[in-house]
Coordinates of C-alpha atoms in Angstrom, one line a residue:
M6 CA -0.2 0.1 0.0
K7 CA 1.1 3.5 -0.4
L8 CA -0.1 7.2 0.2
F9 CA -0.1 9.8 -2.4
K10 CA -0.7 13.3 -1.1
I11 CA -2.2 15.7 -4.4
G12 CA -1.9 19.2 -4.2
S13 CA -0.9 22.8 -5.0
N14 CA 1.5 23.0 -2.5
S15 CA 5.7 21.7 -3.3
K16 CA 5.0 18.9 -0.4
C17 CA 2.5 16.7 -2.2
D18 CA 3.6 13.6 -3.9
I19 CA 1.8 14.4 -7.3
V20 CA 1.8 18.4 -7.6
L21 CA -1.1 20.6 -9.7
N22 CA 0.2 24.1 -10.3
S23 CA -3.5 25.7 -10.2
P24 CA -5.5 27.9 -8.9
Y25 CA -8.5 25.9 -7.9
V26 CA -6.7 23.2 -6.2
S27 CA -6.2 23.0 -2.7
G28 CA -2.7 22.8 -0.8
L29 CA -3.7 19.1 0.0
H30 CA -6.5 19.1 -2.3
A31 CA -6.7 15.1 -2.1
E32 CA -5.2 11.4 -0.9
L33 CA -4.8 8.1 -3.1
T34 CA -3.7 5.1 -2.0
S35 CA -3.4 2.5 -3.6
L36 CA -4.2 -1.1 -2.2
P37 CA -2.4 -4.4 -2.3
E38 CA -5.8 -5.5 -5.2
G39 CA -4.9 -3.0 -7.5
N40 CA -7.8 -0.7 -6.7
F41 CA -7.4 2.9 -5.0
I42 CA -8.9 4.8 -1.8
L43 CA -9.8 8.7 -2.6
E44 CA -10.4 11.4 -0.5
D45 CA -11.3 15.1 -1.3
K46 CA -9.2 16.9 1.6
N47 CA -12.1 19.4 2.0
S48 CA -10.6 21.9 -0.4
T49 CA -12.3 24.4 -2.0
N50 CA -13.3 23.4 -5.3
G51 CA -14.0 20.0 -4.8
T52 CA -12.8 16.4 -6.9
T53 CA -14.8 15.2 -9.0
V54 CA -14.8 11.1 -10.2
N55 CA -16.1 10.1 -14.0
G56 CA -18.3 13.7 -14.1
K57 CA -19.5 13.3 -10.2
K58 CA -18.8 15.8 -7.3
I59 CA -17.5 13.5 -4.1
E60 CA -17.8 14.4 0.1
G61 CA -15.5 16.3 1.0
A62 CA -13.4 14.0 3.9
K63 CA -15.3 10.5 3.3
E64 CA -13.0 7.5 1.1
I65 CA -14.8 6.4 -1.6
T66 CA -13.0 2.9 -4.2
V67 CA -11.8 4.0 -7.5
V68 CA -9.3 2.0 -10.5
R69 CA -7.0 3.4 -12.6
G70 CA -8.3 4.6 -15.5
D71 CA -11.2 6.5 -13.7
K72 CA -11.7 10.2 -14.4
I73 CA -10.4 12.4 -11.6
V74 CA -10.6 16.0 -11.4
F75 CA -9.2 18.5 -9.0
G76 CA -10.4 21.4 -9.2
D77 CA -10.0 22.1 -12.3
T78 CA -6.9 19.7 -13.0
P79 CA -7.4 16.2 -14.6
L80 CA -5.4 13.3 -12.1
N81 CA -2.8 12.3 -14.6
W82 CA -2.5 8.6 -14.0
N83 CA 0.9 8.2 -14.9
A84 CA 2.5 9.7 -12.7
I85 CA 0.9 6.8 -9.9
P86 CA 3.4 4.2 -10.4
Q87 CA 1.4 0.8 -11.1
H88 CA 1.4 -1.8 -8.2
E89 CA 4.6 -3.7 -7.7
K90 CA 3.4 -7.5 -8.1
F91 CA 4.0 -9.3 -5.4
T92 CA 3.1 -12.8 -6.9
D93 CA 6.6 -14.6 -6.4
C94 CA 6.9 -13.6 -3.4
K95 CA 6.5 -16.3 0.6
K96 CA 4.7 -13.4 2.3
V97 CA 4.0 -9.4 2.3
L98 CA 3.3 -7.2 5.3
N99 CA 2.1 -3.5 5.3
I100 CA 3.1 -2.1 8.2
G101 CA 1.8 1.7 9.3
S102 CA -0.7 2.7 11.7
N103 CA -3.7 3.0 9.3
F104 CA -5.9 -0.5 9.5
R105 CA -5.5 -1.8 6.1
N106 CA -2.2 -2.5 7.7
E107 CA -1.5 -6.2 8.3
L108 CA 0.5 -5.1 10.9
Q109 CA -1.3 -2.0 11.9
I110 CA 1.0 0.8 14.9
T111 CA -0.9 3.3 16.1
D112 CA 1.9 6.3 17.2
P113 CA 2.1 9.4 16.7
Y114 CA 5.3 8.9 15.2
V115 CA 4.3 5.6 12.4
S116 CA 2.7 7.4 9.4
R117 CA 0.3 5.5 8.4
Y118 CA 1.5 3.7 5.5
H119 CA 5.4 3.4 7.3
A120 CA 7.2 0.9 5.6
I121 CA 6.6 -2.7 3.4
L122 CA 8.8 -6.3 4.3
K123 CA 8.9 -8.7 1.7
I124 CA 9.9 -12.5 2.1
D125 CA 11.2 -13.1 -2.2
K126 CA 10.9 -16.8 -3.3
N127 CA 14.1 -17.6 -1.8
G128 CA 13.2 -17.3 1.1
K129 CA 15.1 -13.9 2.0
P130 CA 13.2 -11.1 3.5
Y131 CA 13.6 -7.1 2.3
I132 CA 11.8 -4.4 3.6
K133 CA 10.3 -0.9 2.0
D134 CA 10.7 2.8 3.4
L135 CA 7.6 4.3 2.3
K136 CA 8.8 7.9 2.5
S137 CA 7.2 8.2 5.9
K138 CA 7.8 11.0 8.1
N139 CA 10.4 10.1 10.2
G140 CA 11.8 7.2 7.9
V141 CA 12.4 3.4 8.7
L142 CA 16.3 2.7 10.5
L143 CA 17.7 -1.3 10.2
N144 CA 20.3 -1.2 13.1
G145 CA 20.7 2.2 14.0
I146 CA 20.9 3.3 10.4
K147 CA 18.1 5.7 8.5
I148 CA 17.6 3.3 5.3
P149 CA 16.7 5.3 1.7
A150 CA 13.4 6.0 0.7
N151 CA 11.1 3.5 -2.1
Q152 CA 14.5 1.5 -1.7
W153 CA 14.4 -2.3 -1.5
V154 CA 16.2 -2.7 0.9
P155 CA 18.1 -7.0 2.7
I156 CA 17.1 -7.7 6.4
K157 CA 18.0 -10.0 8.6
Y158 CA 16.9 -12.5 11.7
K159 CA 18.9 -10.9 13.9
D160 CA 18.6 -6.9 12.7
T161 CA 16.3 -4.3 14.7
V162 CA 14.1 -2.2 12.8
N163 CA 12.8 0.8 14.1
L164 CA 10.0 2.8 13.0
G165 CA 11.2 6.7 13.8
N166 CA 12.2 5.7 17.4
I167 CA 9.8 2.6 17.5
D168 CA 11.4 -0.4 17.4
I169 CA 9.0 -3.0 15.7
T170 CA 12.2 -6.0 15.5
D171 CA 10.1 -8.1 17.8
Q172 CA 6.1 -8.3 15.8
I173 CA 8.5 -8.8 12.6
K174 CA 10.2 -11.7 13.6
G175 CA 7.7 -14.1 12.8
V176 CA 7.4 -13.5 9.9
I177 CA 11.3 -12.9 8.9
P178 CA 12.8 -16.8 8.5
V179 CA 15.2 -17.7 10.6
P180 CA 18.5 -19.5 9.8
C181 CA 18.3 -23.0 10.6
P182 CA 20.8 -25.3 10.0
W183 CA 20.6 -29.1 11.0
L184 CA 21.2 -28.8 14.9
K185 CA 18.7 -26.0 15.0
I186 CA 16.1 -28.4 13.6
V187 CA 16.8 -31.3 15.9
A188 CA 16.1 -28.5 19.4
A189 CA 13.6 -26.6 17.6
V190 CA 12.1 -30.0 17.4
V191 CA 12.7 -30.9 21.7
I192 CA 11.6 -27.3 22.5
A193 CA 8.3 -27.8 20.6
A194 CA 7.2 -31.3 22.0
A195 CA 8.5 -29.2 25.6
V196 CA 6.0 -26.4 24.2
L197 CA 3.3 -29.0 23.3
V198 CA 3.6 -30.5 26.7
G199 CA 3.8 -26.9 29.1
G200 CA 0.2 -25.7 26.2
Y201 CA -1.4 -28.5 27.1
F202 CA -0.6 -27.8 31.6
G203 CA -0.7 -23.9 30.9
Y204 CA -4.1 -24.4 28.7
R205 CA -6.2 -26.3 31.7
A206 CA -4.8 -23.8 34.5
L207 CA -6.0 -21.1 31.9
N208 CA -9.5 -22.1 32.1
G209 CA -9.9 -22.6 35.4
T210 CA -9.6 -26.6 35.7
E211 CA -7.1 -26.2 37.9
I212 CA -7.8 -22.8 39.4
G213 CA -11.5 -22.8 39.5
L214 CA -11.8 -23.6 43.1
G215 CA -15.6 -23.8 42.8
G216 CA -16.0 -21.0 41.4
A217 CA -14.7 -18.1 44.2
K218 CA -11.7 -16.7 41.1
P219 CA -11.6 -16.3 37.6
T220 CA -11.0 -17.9 35.4
I221 CA -8.3 -16.0 32.5
A222 CA -11.1 -16.8 30.0
D223 CA -13.5 -15.1 32.2
V224 CA -10.9 -12.4 32.5
R225 CA -11.0 -11.9 28.8
T226 CA -14.8 -10.9 28.1
S227 CA -14.1 -8.1 30.3
V228 CA -11.3 -6.5 28.3
V229 CA -12.4 -4.9 25.2
Y230 CA -10.7 -3.7 21.8
V231 CA -11.3 0.2 21.6
T232 CA -11.7 2.5 18.5
A233 CA -11.9 6.4 17.7
S234 CA -11.6 9.4 16.2
F235 CA -11.2 12.4 17.1
Q236 CA -10.8 16.0 14.8
L237 CA -8.5 18.5 15.6
N238 CA -9.5 22.0 16.1
T239 CA -7.3 25.5 15.7
R240 CA -9.1 28.2 18.6
F241 CA -9.3 31.8 17.9
E242 CA -9.5 33.2 22.2
D243 CA -11.6 35.6 22.8
C244 CA -12.9 35.8 19.4
P245 CA -14.8 38.9 18.4
I246 CA -17.0 37.1 15.9
H247 CA -20.4 36.3 17.7
P248 CA -21.2 32.4 18.7
E249 CA -23.9 32.3 16.5
I250 CA -23.0 34.5 13.4
W251 CA -19.8 31.4 13.5
N252 CA -21.4 28.1 14.0
A253 CA -23.5 29.0 11.3
V254 CA -20.7 29.9 8.5
I255 CA -19.1 26.9 10.3
R256 CA -21.9 24.4 9.6
A257 CA -22.3 25.9 6.1
H258 CA -19.8 25.0 4.7
Y259 CA -18.6 22.0 6.9
P260 CA -22.1 20.1 7.6
N261 CA -19.6 16.5 8.1
I262 CA -17.6 17.8 10.9
G263 CA -18.0 17.2 14.9
N264 CA -19.5 20.1 16.9
C265 CA -17.0 23.2 17.2
D266 CA -17.3 26.4 20.0
T267 CA -17.1 29.2 19.0
G268 CA -14.0 30.4 17.7
E269 CA -13.1 27.0 16.6
L270 CA -11.5 25.8 13.1
P271 CA -10.8 22.0 12.1
V272 CA -8.2 21.0 11.3
Q273 CA -8.1 17.2 10.8
I274 CA -9.5 13.8 11.8
Q275 CA -7.5 11.3 12.6
S276 CA -8.0 7.5 13.8
Y277 CA -7.4 5.2 16.5
S278 CA -7.3 1.7 18.4
A279 CA -7.0 1.4 22.0
T280 CA -7.9 -0.8 25.1
A281 CA -10.1 -1.3 28.0
F282 CA -12.0 -3.2 30.4
F283 CA -14.9 -3.6 32.9
L284 CA -15.6 -1.7 36.0
D285 CA -18.9 -2.3 37.2
R286 CA -22.5 -4.0 35.4
E287 CA -23.2 -0.3 34.7
G288 CA -21.2 -0.5 31.4
R289 CA -17.9 1.7 33.0
M290 CA -15.0 1.3 31.7
A291 CA -10.8 2.0 32.7
T292 CA -8.8 3.2 29.6
N293 CA -5.8 6.4 28.7
R294 CA -6.3 9.5 29.8
H295 CA -4.2 9.7 26.1
V296 CA -7.0 7.3 24.3
A297 CA -9.7 9.4 25.2
S298 CA -8.5 13.1 24.8
P299 CA -5.7 12.0 22.4
W300 CA -5.7 16.1 21.4
E301 CA -4.0 17.3 24.7
L302 CA -1.1 19.0 23.1
E303 CA 1.0 16.6 26.1
Y304 CA 0.6 14.3 23.4
L305 CA 0.3 16.2 19.7
P306 CA 3.8 16.0 18.2
A307 CA 5.7 18.7 18.4
S308 CA 6.1 19.0 15.0
E309 CA 2.4 18.5 14.5
R310 CA 1.8 21.6 16.4
A311 CA 4.1 23.4 15.0
E312 CA 2.9 22.5 11.3
I313 CA -1.0 24.0 12.6
R314 CA 0.3 26.5 13.6
T315 CA 2.3 27.3 10.9
E316 CA -1.6 26.7 8.3
M317 CA -3.1 28.6 10.1
E318 CA -0.7 31.3 10.5
K319 CA -0.3 31.3 7.0
M320 CA -4.4 31.4 6.0
V321 CA -5.4 34.3 8.4
N322 CA -3.1 36.0 6.5
E323 CA -4.1 34.8 3.3
Q324 CA -8.1 35.4 3.9
L325 CA -7.0 38.9 4.8
P326 CA -4.4 40.7 4.0
L327 CA -5.5 44.2 3.9
E328 CA -7.7 46.6 6.2
I329 CA -10.4 48.7 4.6
N330 CA -8.6 51.6 5.5
Q331 CA -4.9 50.1 3.4
V332 CA -6.7 49.9 -0.1
G333 CA -10.0 51.7 0.6
R334 CA -13.8 50.5 0.5
D335 CA -13.6 48.7 -3.0
L336 CA -11.8 46.2 -1.3
V337 CA -15.3 45.4 0.4
D338 CA -16.4 43.8 -3.3
T339 CA -13.1 42.5 -3.5
Y340 CA -13.5 40.4 -0.2
N341 CA -16.8 39.1 -1.2
A342 CA -15.9 38.2 -4.2
A343 CA -13.6 36.5 -3.4
Y344 CA -16.4 34.8 -0.5
Q345 CA -18.1 33.6 -3.3
M346 CA -15.8 31.6 -5.3
S347 CA -14.5 30.4 -2.7
P348 CA -16.3 30.3 0.8
T349 CA -14.2 27.9 2.7
K350 CA -11.4 29.6 1.7
F351 CA -12.4 32.4 3.0
M352 CA -15.0 32.1 5.9
L353 CA -13.5 34.5 7.8
W354 CA -14.1 37.2 5.8
G355 CA -17.7 35.8 5.6
M356 CA -18.5 36.1 9.9
I357 CA -17.1 39.6 9.4
Y358 CA -19.5 40.6 6.5
T359 CA -22.0 38.9 8.2
Q360 CA -21.7 40.5 11.6
A361 CA -20.4 44.2 10.3
Q362 CA -23.6 43.7 7.9
N363 CA -26.7 42.9 11.0
L364 CA -24.4 45.8 13.6
Y365 CA -24.7 48.3 11.1
A366 CA -28.5 47.4 10.4
Q367 CA -29.5 47.7 14.1
G368 CA -28.7 51.1 14.5
K369 CA -25.6 49.5 17.2
I370 CA -22.9 50.5 14.8
S371 CA -22.0 53.9 12.5
D372 CA -18.5 52.8 10.4
F373 CA -19.0 50.3 8.9
Y374 CA -15.9 49.7 7.6
G375 CA -14.5 50.9 10.6
Y376 CA -15.8 48.2 12.5
I377 CA -14.8 45.8 9.9
D378 CA -10.9 46.8 10.4
S379 CA -11.5 46.6 14.5
L380 CA -13.0 43.1 13.5
I381 CA -9.7 42.0 11.2
R382 CA -7.2 43.0 13.9
Q383 CA -9.0 41.8 17.0
L384 CA -8.4 38.4 14.9
K385 CA -5.3 38.7 13.7
N386 CA -4.1 39.5 17.0
C387 CA -6.0 36.2 18.4
K388 CA -4.1 34.5 20.9
R389 CA -4.4 30.9 18.5
S390 CA -4.5 27.2 20.9
I391 CA -5.3 23.9 19.9
T392 CA -7.7 21.9 21.1
G393 CA -10.2 18.4 19.9
N394 CA -13.0 16.9 20.1
M395 CA -14.6 13.1 20.1
L396 CA -16.6 12.1 17.0
S397 CA -16.8 8.9 17.7
I398 CA -15.6 5.9 20.2
S399 CA -16.9 2.2 20.1
V400 CA -16.2 -0.9 21.9
G401 CA -16.1 -4.6 20.0
Y402 CA -16.0 -7.7 22.1
A403 CA -13.7 -10.4 22.8
G404 CA -14.7 -13.1 20.3
I405 CA -17.5 -12.0 18.6
N406 CA -18.0 -12.2 14.8
Y407 CA -18.4 -8.9 13.5
T408 CA -18.8 -7.4 9.6
H409 CA -17.8 -4.2 10.3
E410 CA -16.5 -1.6 13.5
D411 CA -20.0 0.1 12.9
E412 CA -21.4 -3.2 15.0
Y413 CA -19.9 -2.4 17.9
D414 CA -21.3 -0.5 20.9
R415 CA -20.9 3.1 21.1
C416 CA -19.5 4.6 24.5
D417 CA -18.7 7.8 25.6
V418 CA -16.2 10.0 28.0
V419 CA -17.3 10.5 31.2
A420 CA -14.5 11.1 33.7
V421 CA -10.8 12.1 32.9
S422 CA -7.7 12.2 35.2
P423 CA -6.6 16.0 35.9
S424 CA -3.1 15.3 34.5
D425 CA -1.0 13.7 32.0
D426 CA 0.9 12.3 36.0
M427 CA -2.2 9.8 36.7
D428 CA -2.8 8.5 31.9
I429 CA -6.5 7.6 33.5
A430 CA -9.6 8.2 32.0
I431 CA -13.1 5.7 32.7
L432 CA -15.6 5.5 29.6
Q433 CA -19.4 4.1 30.1
L434 CA -21.6 2.6 27.3
N435 CA -24.4 4.5 26.0
K436 CA -26.9 1.9 27.5
K437 CA -25.7 2.0 30.6
R438 CA -25.1 -1.9 31.2
T439 CA -22.6 -4.0 30.8
P440 CA -23.2 -7.1 28.1
D441 CA -24.0 -10.4 29.4
I442 CA -21.4 -11.9 27.3
V443 CA -19.1 -10.6 30.7
K444 CA -19.1 -12.9 33.3
F445 CA -16.4 -10.4 35.4
V446 CA -15.2 -7.0 35.8
F447 CA -12.5 -5.0 37.6
S448 CA -14.3 -4.8 40.5
P449 CA -12.4 -0.7 42.7
E450 CA -13.4 -2.5 45.7
N451 CA -10.9 -4.9 44.6
F452 CA -7.6 -2.7 43.4
F453 CA -4.6 -3.9 44.5
T454 CA -4.3 0.3 46.8
G455 CA -0.8 -1.5 48.2
T456 CA 2.9 -0.6 46.7
L457 CA 4.5 -4.0 44.1
E458 CA 7.6 -5.1 45.4
P459 CA 9.9 -4.8 42.8
Q460 CA 10.0 -8.7 41.1
K461 CA 8.2 -10.2 43.5
D462 CA 4.5 -11.1 42.1
K463 CA 3.6 -12.8 38.8
L464 CA 1.1 -10.0 36.7
M465 CA -0.5 -10.7 33.7
W466 CA -1.8 -7.5 31.5
I467 CA -4.7 -7.9 28.4
G468 CA -4.9 -6.0 25.6
Y469 CA -4.8 -5.6 22.2
P470 CA -1.5 -4.0 20.9
R471 CA -1.6 -4.4 17.6
G472 CA -5.1 -3.0 16.6
N473 CA -7.7 -4.4 14.7
M474 CA -5.9 -6.2 11.7
M475 CA -3.6 -8.1 14.1
A476 CA -6.9 -9.0 16.4
R477 CA -9.2 -9.8 14.1
D478 CA -9.8 -13.2 12.9
Q479 CA -9.5 -13.0 8.5
I480 CA -12.7 -16.0 8.5
T481 CA -14.2 -15.5 11.9
H482 CA -13.3 -12.1 12.0
S483 CA -13.9 -11.7 15.3
I484 CA -11.2 -10.4 17.4
E485 CA -9.0 -11.4 20.6
P486 CA -6.3 -10.0 22.5
Q487 CA -3.2 -10.4 24.3
I488 CA -2.6 -12.8 26.5
R489 CA 1.2 -11.8 28.5
N490 CA 3.0 -12.7 31.7
T491 CA 5.1 -9.6 33.5
V492 CA 6.2 -8.4 36.8
C493 CA 6.5 -5.3 38.2
S494 CA 11.1 -4.1 37.3
K495 CA 11.6 -2.0 39.5
V496 CA 10.3 -0.1 42.4
P497 CA 7.7 2.2 41.3
S498 CA 7.3 6.1 41.1
K499 CA 4.3 7.9 43.2
Y500 CA 2.1 7.6 40.2
S501 CA 3.9 4.4 37.5
F502 CA 5.9 1.7 37.5
E503 CA 7.9 -0.5 35.9
F504 CA 6.6 -3.5 34.4
Q505 CA 9.0 -6.1 31.8
G506 CA 8.1 -6.6 28.0
E507 CA 6.8 -4.8 25.7
S508 CA 4.7 -1.6 25.3
L509 CA 2.9 -1.2 22.1
G510 CA 0.1 0.9 19.5
G511 CA -3.7 -0.3 21.1
A512 CA -2.0 -1.9 24.4
S513 CA -2.7 1.9 25.7
G514 CA -5.3 1.2 28.5
S515 CA -5.1 -2.7 29.4
P516 CA -5.2 -3.8 32.6
I517 CA -2.8 -5.4 34.8
F518 CA -3.2 -7.8 37.3
N519 CA -2.3 -10.0 39.8
A520 CA -1.8 -13.6 38.0
E521 CA -3.2 -15.8 41.2
T522 CA -5.5 -13.2 43.1
F523 CA -6.7 -11.0 39.6
Q524 CA -6.8 -7.7 41.4
L525 CA -5.5 -5.5 39.3
V526 CA -3.1 -3.5 40.5
G527 CA -2.3 -0.5 37.0
V528 CA -4.0 0.1 33.7
L529 CA -1.3 0.2 31.3
W530 CA -0.3 3.7 29.0
G531 CA 3.3 3.2 27.5
G532 CA 6.1 1.8 27.2
Y533 CA 10.5 2.2 26.8
T534 CA 13.4 0.4 25.2
T535 CA 16.9 1.0 26.1
G536 CA 18.1 -1.8 25.3
A537 CA 15.3 -3.6 26.6
T538 CA 12.1 -2.8 26.9
Y539 CA 10.4 -1.8 29.2
G540 CA 6.3 -1.0 30.1
L541 CA 4.7 1.7 32.1
A542 CA 1.4 1.7 34.4
C543 CA -0.6 4.1 36.1
Q544 CA -1.1 2.7 39.8
A545 CA -4.5 1.0 40.6
K546 CA -5.0 3.8 43.0
Y547 CA -6.0 6.7 41.4
L548 CA -8.5 5.0 38.9
K549 CA -10.8 4.0 42.1
R550 CA -9.8 7.6 43.4
L551 CA -10.8 8.9 40.3
Y552 CA -14.2 6.3 39.7
D553 CA -14.9 6.9 43.1
E554 CA -15.4 10.8 42.3
E555 CA -16.8 10.2 39.3
V556 CA -19.4 7.6 40.9
G557 CA -20.0 10.0 44.1
N558 CA -20.9 12.7 41.6
I559 CA -24.1 11.2 40.4

């Protein structure tokens, strides 16, 4: 898979030099089966396919040869490379943050279509960087983009600063001298025997104790897959435009976006996946703060924040380059003509002119043109910040066969920790009732609220660390979480503790619990790599405090 950005901006993959083409006008994604996904990025003058205008910010499927026009400029299909054929390859693995990848890694440093790994017909592995934002590093060295680079089983592979070595080792062939083959047979036999007894224990045959304790199978159903999308906005602080006027103009030109407060302009929509787990029978679930409100500044990369601010500064200066007193009253006609031709590109002017007209007609202002200039100056001088709002958040249950994510249960964010020090949040199903298939919940009354001792208690965590594409069975369409053993690795800090093992994108919000008592000890929120890989989790006592405050306020 490969993403092509199309627009008039010189940074686009396909640059179209036309005043009717927006900076980022559309995106075209090539799919393995040979067709493409096209999305108009809310461009000013729109996109047509075979003569029919398509809806902005909505993906459609197109095929090579379709007549696609961006503004006034048709797509030259010769500029889009032919699909690379992998018919002779033993394995192909698309890697990125988009859900269409076989290996989905939800992380801000990972591009939507970041890289591709292939095993050729001779069993040799190669990797290619798909012109990603943060690159692919092989043994710490950045590889060139759009070139196949051979890799070995022992090589380390990073997408930006995200280590994916362990995630791709299952795909890369292991060198097997005859001695290693014999050893592998012995190990496999041991795994089968151990796996049998492990299976019995995990399913409660050995630890049922008359139903006094839950089984891992019970806990599995209490952990849910989370999928969500949110909208990033830029906000004009102390906005001088009346709320009714601001909202009317925004709704007229962006009918399909989420709710924007007065002074907010939509910037982009992002989607992601995570994990949550049930706390009670009223449908409340725990997850992370960065899952519930991912637009908070501490979660947005500095480069993305800077890019948004630069684009907004550019937009304001392009929409309102001059004041009336600098040119003359004819400038009003020029602005109005520009607004009629490109309403989304000049909607700030539309707001200013509408407000001035209304107040002048009501006799509340006498200097019509002077008032317009004052609004222009105020908007230009407004402090601008980045905000966001959730568009949708839904959960899917382990073992359920789904044909589409629309079948997941909707939920809302009901409580969020006050700061990033405690990266926790509480969701609640819209129906406010935990499904009957969930036999076990992590009741806050039973949380472990003491201090963990390093290397003492056996812990486990359950979650969806690789997103829907890795958790979902391709035949039954059911989803299954990862279940892993771990242990606290050092003395906990005030809010968090370290545990051994990787924690990948999508695992955020996973419960970490005592493998013997099934008491919750923490909520997974992140990790880091320094030779070895460690995960990080917020201590359970802070989730209990947030839960008690939420339930107590009802």
